Amino acid sequence: MNGQVKRLIEVDLPIRRISEHARNEKDSRCGHIPRLHIYPAARPLAACRAVVCAAMWLDPADPICPEYFRDQARAEMLAWTAYERQKLLSSESRKRFEAARKYPALFKDSEQLRGALLDFIADFSNWDNSAKPAFLNTTHALTQAAHVALGGEEGTRPLLVDAFAGGGAIPLEGLRVGADVFASDSNPLAVLINKVVIQYAPKFGERLAAEVTRWGKEVNNEARKSLGRFFPEETNGRTPIAYLWARTILSEAPDSSGDPVEVPLIRSMWLSRKGELIALRWKRSRGGIVQTETNDVLYANGRRIKVRRPILEVYEPSSSSEVERGTVARNSATCPVTGYTTPARRVQAQLMERFGGALDSRLYCVVSVKRGQAGRFYTIPTESQLSAYDRALKEFYRCRETVEDGFAIFPGEYLPPMSGVFNAPLYGHSTWGSLFNARQLLALSTYVRIARKTISNALSESREWGTALGAVLGLVIDRLADLNASLCVWQLSTPNTAHVFGRWALPMIMDYGEVNPLAGAGGSPESAVWRVAASLKDIAVAIDHTGEVNICSAETHPLPADSADLFVTDPPYYNAVPYADISDFFYVWLRRTVGNLFPDLFKGELTPKEMEICEMAGWDPVRYGHKDKAFFERKMAEASVRAREFLKPSGIGVVVFAHKTTSGWEALLQAIISAGWTITASWPIDTEMASRLRAKNSAALASSVHLVCRPRENPDGSVRRDIVGDWRDVLQELPRRIHEWMPRLAEEGIVGADAIFACLGPALEIFSRYSCVEKASGEAVTLKEYLEHVWAAVAKEALAMVFRGADATGFEEDARLTAMWLWTLRTGEGNGNGSVSDEESEEDDQKGSQKGGVAGFVLEYDAARKIAQGLGAHLEDLTSLVEIKGDSARLLPVAERTHALFGKDEAQAPNSSKRKKDKQLKLGFEAELEAAEESGEWGQKGIPKVGTTVLDRVHQSMILFAAGRGEALRRFLIDEGIGRDERFWRLAQALSALYPSGTDERRWVEGVQARKKGLGF
């Protein structure tokens, strides 16, 4: 990039402030595209907006920055020194602009001008400012100034291209900042979303919002006529808003007599935990026997059989201890009548026979509201409510072969199983339509029919208008499908039904909530329409021109060479999400709604899969055996080559990635560098919420890392292959670059895994500026080999920061590894609220697991290996500290090290999962301490055997403190002289800062530190 002026994003970025706005936006969903339609890995608009601005605009402090841009930027920033504009700025930015108001010459200083631009970007990333004319006008002026300064013609806009447009966040923000946009994707769902976002909403936004709102009222009236008999009102003036269902099996108790017992698969007997406590219980006789009633049931496999159904009743428990456990745990089912537990494989087999069991589930509770009364009412379903569903079931069977406009009204397209992602098919859900019960299918097909009628009327007025309205109504139907399926969990904390894709998978849900679509509550057409209309209005207010959308693969992109100014994209995350397969859930409904309107998008029964660039072999080796790591690297390299070709020589690229595995990262980086790009910077922006308990104590990447890159080209556009780097020079420069970068990241609050990946940019700039790096022998250095050195350099620098610049080599390898391991886990600490979904908490209760699931501190094995290797340690030699299982590695909790630290024979350390109940004391390691005392190793008046390393001694002191062995701890620290070792206290201090807040380890090490002064140290 010699001779090319730097962009702001290559120099600096206010990451902390942008991350804060991104988190707030993603949490509230205000104005976010998922209001229109959800899509995997949706980018927060705040992050996209900031990145596009910083990539478009030039760095005024660069010596070769054109004076034209400096003058324009200075004028725009000086305009913000006016009082009325300053009020729009944050207090953090206002200081700089207030100073410039008093001293206008301040912005003649290029460094100050750069700071003002970065402050402006941080404030513009706030959603509250995204549609304010003052911000939009300034942004457009700066974008135009940068465009002209780089040789663009007056009156034209720079062109931003996103070849993996996905949910449309990047293209939308490209339009917002004043660029022309070309968005493309190989996924028809993504293309349709982008058409609405950057084509139809900017042009027809207000009109579309009004029309879709009108349609919402119309569809409710028309649907009530055809669906009302399936959703009856209650006679007491209450309106049902949700119905709670459980799939069922027949108990396989070997000693049962008479009619078989039907077991409803209920995960939790709780109905509400918010405000009022409401639960279910089995109706029992005075002798405690669960009462049953005999029913004649027609199952989905065509069998009609008499069964005994255990009777439920609703009550208000006075405490949690009163509430019984559900019948299903880890997909095995316990019969409340016989007590027999049918194993999971037999539960699976029974549901397989009945195509997943959605059609013949048992309705066990109705949730209602009453006008003028607060709260919800929970009742056992009445006979009329049960009969209403029977009518729906008969209607479903009557019209299930119906074809309208060339499509079967109910989706019969094949739903394949996919390991760890699509588990519902393992229980009989073999078609996309089988994921819905009879009423849900009738309701959705009714909405589709009404939507097609509305679209037909609009087309008679104008093809363009009818197409735009049709696209929006198609997205509304998709929203309703996501909220009205038999995979929607009833959330106890809300209480409400969740949508299907709380995470991007199709797990089997044994009990689910069904929305009453005629009640106007969440999941109804009115609710969906309100959100869609709001999003359309948001876009219309802020965007004044449209973009272009195309369906094509990234590696065969149609743009001509040297035509784009900026390439910003968020490519598939290696093997994180099966985008195309998940999209089929929506595709089958879109095809029925607007398939004839967009024939180029909906050619096949399902989304095209061959063009998708994902590593899929691990999920589905039968269909995707060829889509392995090599496939991903090859296709990403082809896509990267194509992007470099259509980007101007002066252009810049930004690639977003958030995969947490090192293999995923290496695959992407290899593809980018092989394609002829030089990576110049990397910025982690916090876009992922670590709010789930399962994310605690694991190094899930909390940020999306934005890799900034430039074409490594000759003047004729060919890749430069004549720049050979010296391996020794690269290795000398690497630690210096990491040393410059890490403290800067720490100032922005970026630590742990995020900091490791954020260092990739500056580290790879050294390596990727060359077409090849060679050793003295002439052997070429591979990227994989270089990344090993990067990890080592990062580990060294991180340790220097952890120990505040002290020499970490004074500690043994176990202490250095522990410190670096815990530092890596600090990613995102404090961002989440520690909440856990109802299904997770119930599952943990059933397993009897401790809060947080698996104890210890977990990393991906390959990441742990690289950290250890960078510190000169080997995981396999530290078995008393680290446990390796499969593709993960666990730093053992201190309690699990008790036997290794105090016992005679480490090999005889008991497995904590097999301890006898009499050893399950308040602290599980107390029994082991007692055993160590009894063995004669040490006693209450004696001194424990001193550990061999500083870390061992700190951990020993922590265990003694936790067990209340104050005298032993005193003697350990004083008589053995452990407390006189300065390294002991230095390591304890470091660990107290590294252990996650709320953990036992943090509390114990702080307890030991608190004894320091009292013991005379």
GROMACS .gro file of N, CA, C and O in nm, residues 16 174 310 526 687 740 853 867:
model
   32
   16ARG      N    1  -1.425   0.085   2.226
   16ARG     CA    2  -1.506   0.072   2.347
   16ARG      C    3  -1.642   0.138   2.331
   16ARG      O    4  -1.745   0.080   2.366
  174GLY      N    5  -2.407   0.116   0.438
  174GLY     CA    6  -2.338   0.178   0.325
  174GLY      C    7  -2.422   0.288   0.264
  174GLY      O    8  -2.373   0.396   0.231
  310PRO      N    9  -5.300  -3.945   3.277
  310PRO     CA   10  -5.291  -3.890   3.413
  310PRO      C   11  -5.347  -3.749   3.415
  310PRO      O   12  -5.326  -3.671   3.322
  526GLU      N   13  -5.092  -0.896   1.401
  526GLU     CA   14  -5.080  -0.756   1.443
  526GLU      C   15  -4.943  -0.728   1.503
  526GLU      O   16  -4.882  -0.625   1.477
  687THR      N   17  -2.004  -0.749   1.958
  687THR     CA   18  -2.135  -0.765   1.896
  687THR      C   19  -2.209  -0.887   1.947
  687THR      O   20  -2.325  -0.907   1.914
  740GLU      N   21   0.344  -0.290   2.109
  740GLU     CA   22   0.279  -0.162   2.084
  740GLU      C   23   0.126  -0.176   2.092
  740GLU      O   24   0.056  -0.085   2.136
  853GLY      N   25  -2.296  -2.546   3.499
  853GLY     CA   26  -2.266  -2.667   3.423
  853GLY      C   27  -2.131  -2.722   3.464
  853GLY      O   28  -2.099  -2.737   3.580
  867ILE      N   29  -0.146  -2.171   2.345
  867ILE     CA   30  -0.108  -2.089   2.460
  867ILE      C   31   0.006  -2.157   2.537
  867ILE      O   32   0.106  -2.094   2.571
   0.00000   0.00000   0.00000
